[in-house]
Coordinates of C-alpha atoms and ligand atoms in Angstrom, one line a residue:
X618 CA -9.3 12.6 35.3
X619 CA -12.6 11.5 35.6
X620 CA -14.9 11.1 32.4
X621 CA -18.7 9.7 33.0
X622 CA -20.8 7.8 30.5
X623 CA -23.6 9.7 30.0
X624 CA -25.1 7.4 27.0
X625 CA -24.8 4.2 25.2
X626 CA -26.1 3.7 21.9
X627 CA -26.7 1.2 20.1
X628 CA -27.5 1.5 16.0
X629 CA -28.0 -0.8 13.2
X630 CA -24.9 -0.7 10.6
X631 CA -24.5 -3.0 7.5
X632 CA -21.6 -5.4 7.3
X633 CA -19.0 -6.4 4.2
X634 CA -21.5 -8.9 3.3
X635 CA -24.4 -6.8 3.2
X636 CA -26.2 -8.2 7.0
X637 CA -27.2 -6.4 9.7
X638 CA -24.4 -5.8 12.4
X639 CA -24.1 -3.8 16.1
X640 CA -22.2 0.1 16.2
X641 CA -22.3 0.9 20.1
X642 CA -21.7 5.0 20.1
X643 CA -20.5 5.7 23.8
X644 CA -21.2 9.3 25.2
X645 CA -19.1 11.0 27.5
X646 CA -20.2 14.1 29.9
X647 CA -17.6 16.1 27.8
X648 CA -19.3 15.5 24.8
X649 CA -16.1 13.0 23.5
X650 CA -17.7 10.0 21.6
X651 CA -16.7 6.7 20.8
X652 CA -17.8 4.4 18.8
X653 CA -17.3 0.6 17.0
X654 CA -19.2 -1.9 15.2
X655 CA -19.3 -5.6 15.6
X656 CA -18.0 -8.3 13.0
X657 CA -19.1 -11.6 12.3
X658 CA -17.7 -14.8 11.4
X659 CA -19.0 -18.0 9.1
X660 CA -16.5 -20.5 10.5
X661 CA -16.9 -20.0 13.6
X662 CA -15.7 -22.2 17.0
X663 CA -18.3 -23.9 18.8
X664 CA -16.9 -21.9 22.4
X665 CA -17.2 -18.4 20.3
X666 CA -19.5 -15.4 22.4
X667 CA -22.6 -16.2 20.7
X668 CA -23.4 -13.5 17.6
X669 CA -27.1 -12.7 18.5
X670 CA -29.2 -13.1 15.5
X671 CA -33.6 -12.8 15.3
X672 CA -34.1 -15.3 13.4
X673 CA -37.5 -15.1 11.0
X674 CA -37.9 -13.8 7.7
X675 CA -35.9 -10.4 7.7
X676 CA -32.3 -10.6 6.1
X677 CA -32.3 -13.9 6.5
X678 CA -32.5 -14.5 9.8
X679 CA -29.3 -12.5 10.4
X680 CA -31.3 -8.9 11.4
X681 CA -29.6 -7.9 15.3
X682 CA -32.8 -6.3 17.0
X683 CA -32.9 -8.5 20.1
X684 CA -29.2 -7.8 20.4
X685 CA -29.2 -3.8 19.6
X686 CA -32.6 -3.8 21.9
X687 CA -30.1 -5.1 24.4
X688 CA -27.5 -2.4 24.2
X689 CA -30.0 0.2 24.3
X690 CA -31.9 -1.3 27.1
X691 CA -29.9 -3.4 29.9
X692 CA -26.4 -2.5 29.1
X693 CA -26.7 1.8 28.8
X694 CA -28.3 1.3 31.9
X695 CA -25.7 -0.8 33.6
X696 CA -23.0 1.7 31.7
X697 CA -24.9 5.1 32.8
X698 CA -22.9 7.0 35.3
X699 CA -19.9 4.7 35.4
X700 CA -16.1 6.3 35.0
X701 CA -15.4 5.1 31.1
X702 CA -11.2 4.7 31.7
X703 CA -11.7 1.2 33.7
X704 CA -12.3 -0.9 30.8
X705 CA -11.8 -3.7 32.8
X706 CA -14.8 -2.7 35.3
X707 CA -17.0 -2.2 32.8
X708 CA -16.4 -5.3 31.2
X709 CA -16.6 -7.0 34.1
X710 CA -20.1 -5.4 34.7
X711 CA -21.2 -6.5 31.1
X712 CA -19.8 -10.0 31.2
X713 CA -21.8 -10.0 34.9
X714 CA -25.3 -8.7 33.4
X715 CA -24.7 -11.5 30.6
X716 CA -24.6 -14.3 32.9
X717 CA -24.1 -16.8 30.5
X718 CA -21.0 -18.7 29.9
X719 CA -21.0 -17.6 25.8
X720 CA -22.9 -14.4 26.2
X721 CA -25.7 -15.9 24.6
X722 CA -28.5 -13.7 26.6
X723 CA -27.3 -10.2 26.1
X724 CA -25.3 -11.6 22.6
X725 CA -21.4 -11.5 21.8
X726 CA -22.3 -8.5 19.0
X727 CA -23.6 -6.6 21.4
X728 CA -21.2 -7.1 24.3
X729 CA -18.0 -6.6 21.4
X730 CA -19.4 -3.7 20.1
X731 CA -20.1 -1.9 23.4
X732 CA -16.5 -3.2 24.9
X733 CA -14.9 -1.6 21.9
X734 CA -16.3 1.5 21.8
X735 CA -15.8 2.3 25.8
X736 CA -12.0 2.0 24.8
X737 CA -12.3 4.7 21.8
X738 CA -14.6 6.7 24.3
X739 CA -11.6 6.4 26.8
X740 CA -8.7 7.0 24.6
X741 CA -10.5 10.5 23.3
X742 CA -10.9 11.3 26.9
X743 CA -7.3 11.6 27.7
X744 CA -7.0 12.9 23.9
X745 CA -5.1 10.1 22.9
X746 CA -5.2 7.6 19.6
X747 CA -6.4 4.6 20.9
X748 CA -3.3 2.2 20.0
X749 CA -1.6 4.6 22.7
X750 CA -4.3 4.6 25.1
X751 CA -4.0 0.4 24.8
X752 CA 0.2 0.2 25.1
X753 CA 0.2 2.4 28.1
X754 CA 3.5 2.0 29.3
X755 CA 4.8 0.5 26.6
X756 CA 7.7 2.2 24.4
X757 CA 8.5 -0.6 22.1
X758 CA 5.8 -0.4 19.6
X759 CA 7.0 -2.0 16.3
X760 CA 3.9 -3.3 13.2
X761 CA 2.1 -6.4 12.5
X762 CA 3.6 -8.5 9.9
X763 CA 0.7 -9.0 7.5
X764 CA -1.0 -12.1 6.8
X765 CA -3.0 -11.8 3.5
X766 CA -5.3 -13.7 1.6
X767 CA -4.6 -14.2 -2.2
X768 CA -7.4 -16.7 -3.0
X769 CA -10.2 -17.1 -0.5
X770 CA -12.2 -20.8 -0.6
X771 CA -13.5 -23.0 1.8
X772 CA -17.2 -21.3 3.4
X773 CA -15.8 -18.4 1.5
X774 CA -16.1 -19.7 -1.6
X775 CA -18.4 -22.1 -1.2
X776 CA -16.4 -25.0 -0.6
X777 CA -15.3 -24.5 -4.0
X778 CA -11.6 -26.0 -2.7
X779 CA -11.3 -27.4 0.6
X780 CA -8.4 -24.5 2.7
X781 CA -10.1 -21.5 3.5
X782 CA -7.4 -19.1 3.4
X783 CA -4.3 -18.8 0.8
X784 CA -2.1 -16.5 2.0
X785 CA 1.3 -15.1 2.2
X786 CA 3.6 -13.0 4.3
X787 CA 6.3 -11.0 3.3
X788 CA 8.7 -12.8 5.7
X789 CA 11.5 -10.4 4.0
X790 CA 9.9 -7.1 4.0
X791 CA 12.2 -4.3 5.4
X792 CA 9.1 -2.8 7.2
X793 CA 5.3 -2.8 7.1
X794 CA 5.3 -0.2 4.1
X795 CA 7.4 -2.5 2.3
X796 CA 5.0 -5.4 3.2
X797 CA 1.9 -4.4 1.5
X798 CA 4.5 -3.6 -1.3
X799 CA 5.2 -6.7 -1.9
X800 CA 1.5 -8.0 -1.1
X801 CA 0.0 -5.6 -4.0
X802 CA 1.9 -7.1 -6.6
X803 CA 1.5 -10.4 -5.3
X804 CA -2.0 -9.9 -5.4
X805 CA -2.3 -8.3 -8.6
X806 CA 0.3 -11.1 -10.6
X807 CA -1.8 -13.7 -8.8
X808 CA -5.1 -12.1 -11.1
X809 CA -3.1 -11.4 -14.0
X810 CA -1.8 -15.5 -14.1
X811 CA -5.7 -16.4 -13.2
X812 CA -7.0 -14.0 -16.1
X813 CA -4.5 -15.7 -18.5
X814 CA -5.4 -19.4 -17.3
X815 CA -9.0 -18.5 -18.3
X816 CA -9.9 -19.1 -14.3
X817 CA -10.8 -15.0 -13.2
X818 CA -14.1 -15.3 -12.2
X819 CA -14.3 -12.6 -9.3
X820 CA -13.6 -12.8 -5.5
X821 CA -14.6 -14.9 -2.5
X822 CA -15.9 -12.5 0.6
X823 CA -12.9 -11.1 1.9
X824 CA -11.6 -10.6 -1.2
X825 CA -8.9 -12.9 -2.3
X826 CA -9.6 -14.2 -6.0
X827 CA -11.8 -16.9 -6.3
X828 CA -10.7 -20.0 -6.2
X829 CA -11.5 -21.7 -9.5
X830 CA -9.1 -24.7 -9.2
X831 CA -9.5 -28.1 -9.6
X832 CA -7.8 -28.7 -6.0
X833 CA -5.8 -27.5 -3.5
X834 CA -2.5 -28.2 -4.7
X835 CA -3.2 -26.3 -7.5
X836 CA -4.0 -23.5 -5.7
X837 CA -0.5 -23.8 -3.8
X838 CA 0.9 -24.2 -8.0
X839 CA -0.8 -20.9 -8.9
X840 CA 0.2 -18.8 -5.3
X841 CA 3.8 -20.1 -5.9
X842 CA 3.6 -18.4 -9.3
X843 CA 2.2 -15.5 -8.5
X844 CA 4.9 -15.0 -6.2
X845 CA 8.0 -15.6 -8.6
X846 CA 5.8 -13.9 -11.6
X847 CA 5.6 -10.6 -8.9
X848 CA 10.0 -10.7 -9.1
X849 CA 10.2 -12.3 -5.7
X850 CA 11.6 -15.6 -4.0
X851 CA 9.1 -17.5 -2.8
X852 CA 10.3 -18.7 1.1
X853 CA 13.0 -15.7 1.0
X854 CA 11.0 -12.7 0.0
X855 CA 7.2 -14.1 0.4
X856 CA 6.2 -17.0 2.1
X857 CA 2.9 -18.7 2.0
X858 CA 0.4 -19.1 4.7
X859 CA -2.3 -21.2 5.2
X860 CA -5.7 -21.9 7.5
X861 CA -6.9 -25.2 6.9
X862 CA -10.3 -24.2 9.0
X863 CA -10.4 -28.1 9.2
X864 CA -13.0 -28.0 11.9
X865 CA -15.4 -26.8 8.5
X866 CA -14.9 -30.2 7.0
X867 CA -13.9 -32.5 9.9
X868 CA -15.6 -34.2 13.1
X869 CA -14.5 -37.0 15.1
X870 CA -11.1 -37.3 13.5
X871 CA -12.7 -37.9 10.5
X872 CA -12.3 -35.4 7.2
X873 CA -14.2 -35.2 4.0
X874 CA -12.1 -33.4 1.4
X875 CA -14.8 -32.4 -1.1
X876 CA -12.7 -30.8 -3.7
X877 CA -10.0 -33.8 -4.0
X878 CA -13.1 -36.5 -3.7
X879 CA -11.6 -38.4 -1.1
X880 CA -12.0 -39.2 2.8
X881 CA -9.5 -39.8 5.0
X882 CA -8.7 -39.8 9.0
X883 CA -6.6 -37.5 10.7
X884 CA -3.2 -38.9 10.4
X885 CA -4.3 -39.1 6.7
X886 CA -4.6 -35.3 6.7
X887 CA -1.9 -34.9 8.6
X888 CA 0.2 -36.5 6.5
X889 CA -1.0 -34.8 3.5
X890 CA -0.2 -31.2 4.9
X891 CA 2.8 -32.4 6.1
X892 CA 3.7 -33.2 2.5
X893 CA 2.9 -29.4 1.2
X894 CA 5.0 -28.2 3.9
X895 CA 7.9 -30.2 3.0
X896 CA 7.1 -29.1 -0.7
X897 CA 5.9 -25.7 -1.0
X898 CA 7.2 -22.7 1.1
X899 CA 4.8 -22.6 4.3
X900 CA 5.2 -20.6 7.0
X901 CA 2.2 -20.7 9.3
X902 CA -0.4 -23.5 9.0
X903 CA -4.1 -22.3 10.7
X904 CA -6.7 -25.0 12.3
X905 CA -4.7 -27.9 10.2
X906 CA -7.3 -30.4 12.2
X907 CA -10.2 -29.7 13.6
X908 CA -11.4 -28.2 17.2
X909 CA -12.5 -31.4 18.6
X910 CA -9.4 -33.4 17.1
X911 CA -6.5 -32.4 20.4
X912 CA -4.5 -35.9 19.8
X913 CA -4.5 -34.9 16.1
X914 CA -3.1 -31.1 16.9
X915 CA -0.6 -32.3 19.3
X916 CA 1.0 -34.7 16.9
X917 CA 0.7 -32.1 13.7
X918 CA 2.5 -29.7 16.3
X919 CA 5.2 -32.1 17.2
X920 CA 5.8 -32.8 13.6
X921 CA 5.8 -29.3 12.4
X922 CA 6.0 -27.0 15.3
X923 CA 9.6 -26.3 15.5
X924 CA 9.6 -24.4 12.0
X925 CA 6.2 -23.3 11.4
X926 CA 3.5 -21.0 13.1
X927 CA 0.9 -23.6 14.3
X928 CA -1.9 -21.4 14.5
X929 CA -5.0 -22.2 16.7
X930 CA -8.3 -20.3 16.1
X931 CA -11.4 -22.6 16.2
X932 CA -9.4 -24.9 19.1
X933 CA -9.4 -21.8 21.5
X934 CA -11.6 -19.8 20.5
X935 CA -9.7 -16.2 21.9
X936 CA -10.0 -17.6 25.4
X937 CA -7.3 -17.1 27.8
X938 CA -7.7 -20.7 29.7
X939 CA -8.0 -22.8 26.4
X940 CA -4.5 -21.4 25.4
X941 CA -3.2 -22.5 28.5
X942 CA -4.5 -25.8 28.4
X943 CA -3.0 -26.4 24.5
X944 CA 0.3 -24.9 25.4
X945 CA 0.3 -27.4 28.2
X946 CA -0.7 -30.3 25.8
X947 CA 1.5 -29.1 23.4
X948 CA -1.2 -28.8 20.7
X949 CA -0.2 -25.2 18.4
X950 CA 2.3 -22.6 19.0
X951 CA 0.3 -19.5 18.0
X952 CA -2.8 -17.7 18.9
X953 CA -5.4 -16.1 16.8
X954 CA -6.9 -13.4 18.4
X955 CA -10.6 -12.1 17.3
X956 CA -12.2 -9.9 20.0
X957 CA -15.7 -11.1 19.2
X958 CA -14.9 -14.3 19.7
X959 CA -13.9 -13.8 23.3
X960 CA -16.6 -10.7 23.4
X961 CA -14.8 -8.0 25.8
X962 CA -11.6 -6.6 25.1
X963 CA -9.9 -7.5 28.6
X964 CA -10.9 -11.2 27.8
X965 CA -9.5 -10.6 24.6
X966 CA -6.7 -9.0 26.1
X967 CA -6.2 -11.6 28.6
X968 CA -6.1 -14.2 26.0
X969 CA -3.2 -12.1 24.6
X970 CA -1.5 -12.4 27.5
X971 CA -2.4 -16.1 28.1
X972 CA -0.4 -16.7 24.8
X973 CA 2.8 -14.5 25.9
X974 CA 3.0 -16.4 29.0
X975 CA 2.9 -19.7 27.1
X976 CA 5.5 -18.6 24.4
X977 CA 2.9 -18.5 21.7
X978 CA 2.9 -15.9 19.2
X979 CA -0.5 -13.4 18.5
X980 CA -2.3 -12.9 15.3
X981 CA -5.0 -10.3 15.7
X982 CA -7.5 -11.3 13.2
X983 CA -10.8 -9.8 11.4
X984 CA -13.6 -11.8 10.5
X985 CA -15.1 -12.6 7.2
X986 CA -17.8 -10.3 7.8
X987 CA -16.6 -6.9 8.4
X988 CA -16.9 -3.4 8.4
X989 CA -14.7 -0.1 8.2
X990 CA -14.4 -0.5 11.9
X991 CA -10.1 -0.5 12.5
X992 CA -10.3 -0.9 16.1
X993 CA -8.2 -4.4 15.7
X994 CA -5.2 -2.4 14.1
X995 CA -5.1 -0.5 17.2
X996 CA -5.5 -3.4 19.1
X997 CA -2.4 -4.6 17.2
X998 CA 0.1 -2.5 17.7
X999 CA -0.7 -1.1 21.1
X1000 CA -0.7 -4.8 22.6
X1001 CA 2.5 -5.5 20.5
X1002 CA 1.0 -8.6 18.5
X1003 CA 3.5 -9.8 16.0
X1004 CA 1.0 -10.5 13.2
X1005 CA -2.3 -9.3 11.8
X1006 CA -4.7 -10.9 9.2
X1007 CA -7.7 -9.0 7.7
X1008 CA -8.1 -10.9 4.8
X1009 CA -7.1 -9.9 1.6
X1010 CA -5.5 -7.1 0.0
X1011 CA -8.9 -6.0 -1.8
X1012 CA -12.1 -4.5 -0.5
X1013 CA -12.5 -1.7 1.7
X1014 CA -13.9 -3.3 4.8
X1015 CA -10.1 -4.8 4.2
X1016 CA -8.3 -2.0 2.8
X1017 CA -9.3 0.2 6.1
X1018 CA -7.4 -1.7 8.3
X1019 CA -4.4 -2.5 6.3
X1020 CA -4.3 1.2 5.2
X1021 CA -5.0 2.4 9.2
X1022 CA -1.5 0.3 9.7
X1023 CA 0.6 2.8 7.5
X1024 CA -1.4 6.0 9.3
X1025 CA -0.3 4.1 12.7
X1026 CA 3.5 3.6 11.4
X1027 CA 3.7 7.1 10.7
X1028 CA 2.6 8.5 13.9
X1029 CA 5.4 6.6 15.6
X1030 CA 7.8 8.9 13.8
X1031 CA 11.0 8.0 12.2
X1032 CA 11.0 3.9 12.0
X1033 CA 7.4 3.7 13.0
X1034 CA 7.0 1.0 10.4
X1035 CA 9.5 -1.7 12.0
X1036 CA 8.4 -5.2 12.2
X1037 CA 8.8 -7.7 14.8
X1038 CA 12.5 -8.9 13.9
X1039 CA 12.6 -12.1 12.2
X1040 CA 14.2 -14.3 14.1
X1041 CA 11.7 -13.7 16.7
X1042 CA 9.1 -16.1 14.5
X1043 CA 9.7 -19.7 14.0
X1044 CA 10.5 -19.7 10.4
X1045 CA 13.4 -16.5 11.4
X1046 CA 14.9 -19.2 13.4
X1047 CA 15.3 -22.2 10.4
Ligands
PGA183 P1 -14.5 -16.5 9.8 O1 -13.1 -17.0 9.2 O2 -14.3 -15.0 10.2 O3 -15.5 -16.7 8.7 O4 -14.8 -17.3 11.0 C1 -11.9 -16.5 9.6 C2 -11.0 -17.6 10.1 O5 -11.4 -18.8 10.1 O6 -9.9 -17.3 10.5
ZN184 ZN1 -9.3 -19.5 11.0

């Protein structure tokens, strides 16, 4: 079946945090559409695609002209005519007309955006949803276990405590209904115990509670709390999860822990996550040293690797070659997947597969700034990625994709909403 592009758009659309972003709207000779908008990270990897911003006065600097001029200029001519199914042609083409390494020319936005929406254009043409059009061939489609933020800090919060992300997974959830469950009342008991400390004072941007501690272990204190005061065992029922997003406050094997007031090398931060994991219930430890510190990974990994998820997101950035290389170093054990930071979908896809091959795990992730765009749910379960993290369970730039899961888990019929089974993840196998 053979369905033309007839026109590429690109559109200015507002983001979670209120900045300008990409939508690509793809037009086929049928009249199907598709369409997706680009998200944006704030700690990002130095070997991201490159987020295209004008610079100058407007919004900050963060207005997406040069990059929207590009989709509506270079790449809907490049895309004009051209059979919308081969996603891996056409981002082939893009990645081509780029020609930069980091897809700094044409910009990362405006290459995600326009990768995205060729595959909801495509999936409409053969009149399917698009997490089918993505597993084609595949029959064993099971949820993402989610990973969800309860308090948000680090360039979230404004470095009010030094870890980014707070987070826990319902490691004993019957299925992904039952999840979210469990994550609500986490989430809610968490504000109730913060309210009653006198600490409530709103949310960080993607929406845990803010983190109004006076350091990170008591944060860990407060999540372990909310987890018991919600009626369920912490480690059993709901585990925590963490991402350090160490490269934020560390160079050169050297860290500067603001909140605690002290400096320290890596072994010394190492050491000191080491002793949370021995002390609170931690399943899956994200960027625990920073993306120019491999010695540093490869030791935290043989320390901790056989029990927890060692996740790597700044260290490879969604690229299929650096997860080869740190599985062959031994540096993580899990990938974090964010299409714009590889900026097509069949790198992303790629990197995916890059991960499977080295008997690393996938987390499809969001970005901090994001939109009502679900395209990663999709992404999700038709590639069969074990995890997803969108943030937290508040917000609807958040709520959208958690809330797409359950529409996704239904329309696989009886079961739909089965998780990956436990054992399969390193804490399953204790
Ligand atoms: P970012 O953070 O989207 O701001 O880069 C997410 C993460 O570090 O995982
Ligand atoms: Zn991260």
């Amino acid at each position: 079946m053979s369905s033309l592009i007839t026109s590429v758009r690109g559109r200015r659309v507002w983001d979670s945090r209120g900045r300008p972003t990409v939508e690509t709207e793809i037009t086929l000779a049928d009249g199907k559409t598709g369409r997706a908008i680009a998200p944006a990270g704030a700690s990002t990897g130095s070997a991201e695609a490159v987020d295209r911003r004008d610079g100058g006065a407007a919004f900050g600097g963060y207005d997406v002209q040069g990059a929207l001029a590009a989709v509506n200029g270079e790449i809907a001519d490049v895309l004009a005519g051209r059979e919308v199914c081969d996603q891996a042609a056409l981002d082939a083409a893009l990645v081509a007309l780029d020609g930069t390494p980091n897809k700094a020319r044409l910009g990362g936005n405006a290459i995600v955006a326009t990768s995205m929406a060729i595959a909801h254009a495509a999936a409409a043409a053969q009149g399917l949803p698009l997490w089918r059009y993505l597993g084609a061939g595949r029959e064993d489609y099971f949820l993402p276990l989610p990973e969800v933020q309860i308090f948000g800090g680090g360039a979230h919060a404004g470095r009010r405590v030094d870890v980014q992300d707070f987070m826990v997974i319902a490691v004993g959830a019957a299925d992904y209904a039952q999840a979210l469950e469990w994550t609500a009342e986490v989430y809610r008991c968490a504000g109730l115990l913060m309210n009653e400390a006198g600490l409530l004072a709103g949310v960080a941007d993607e929406g845990g509670w803010w983190p109004a501690f006076g350091s990170n272990e008591a944060a860990l204190d407060f999540l372990l709390r909310a987890i018991e005061r919600a009626g369920y065992t912490p480690g059993q029922d709901v585990a925590i999860s963490l991402d350090i997003a160490a490269t934020d406050f560390g160079r050169k094997g050297e860290y500067t822990l603001a909140r605690d007031g002290r400096r320290i090398d890596s072994e010394g931060l190492a050491e000191m996550l080491l002793g949370w994991l021995a002390r609170y219930p931690i399943v899956a430890i994200e960027d625990p040293l920073a993306e120019d510190d491999a010695a540093g990974l490869r030791k935290f990994t043989a320390a901790a690797g056989d029990r927890v998820e060692v996740v790597a997101d700044d260290f490879i950035c969604t690229n299929a070659g650096r997860i080869a290389s740190a599985a062959a170093q031994g540096a993580c054990n899990t990938a974090l997947i964010k299409p714009n930071q590889a900026g097509t979908l069949s790198e992303t896809r790629a990197a995916l597969e890059a991960a499977r091959a080295a008997g690393w795990h996938s987390i499809v992730s969001a970005r901090s700034g994001e939109s009502e765009d679900v395209t990663i749910v999709h992404l999700a379960v038709g590639w069969g990625a074990k995890q997803l993290k969108v943030g937290s369970f508040a917000r609807s730039e958040r709520m959208a994709k958690w809330n797409e899961g359950l529409r996704l888990a239904e329309a696989l019929g009886q079961g739909g909403g089965r998780l990956a089974p436990r054992q399969s993840f390193p804490w399953g196998r204790k």
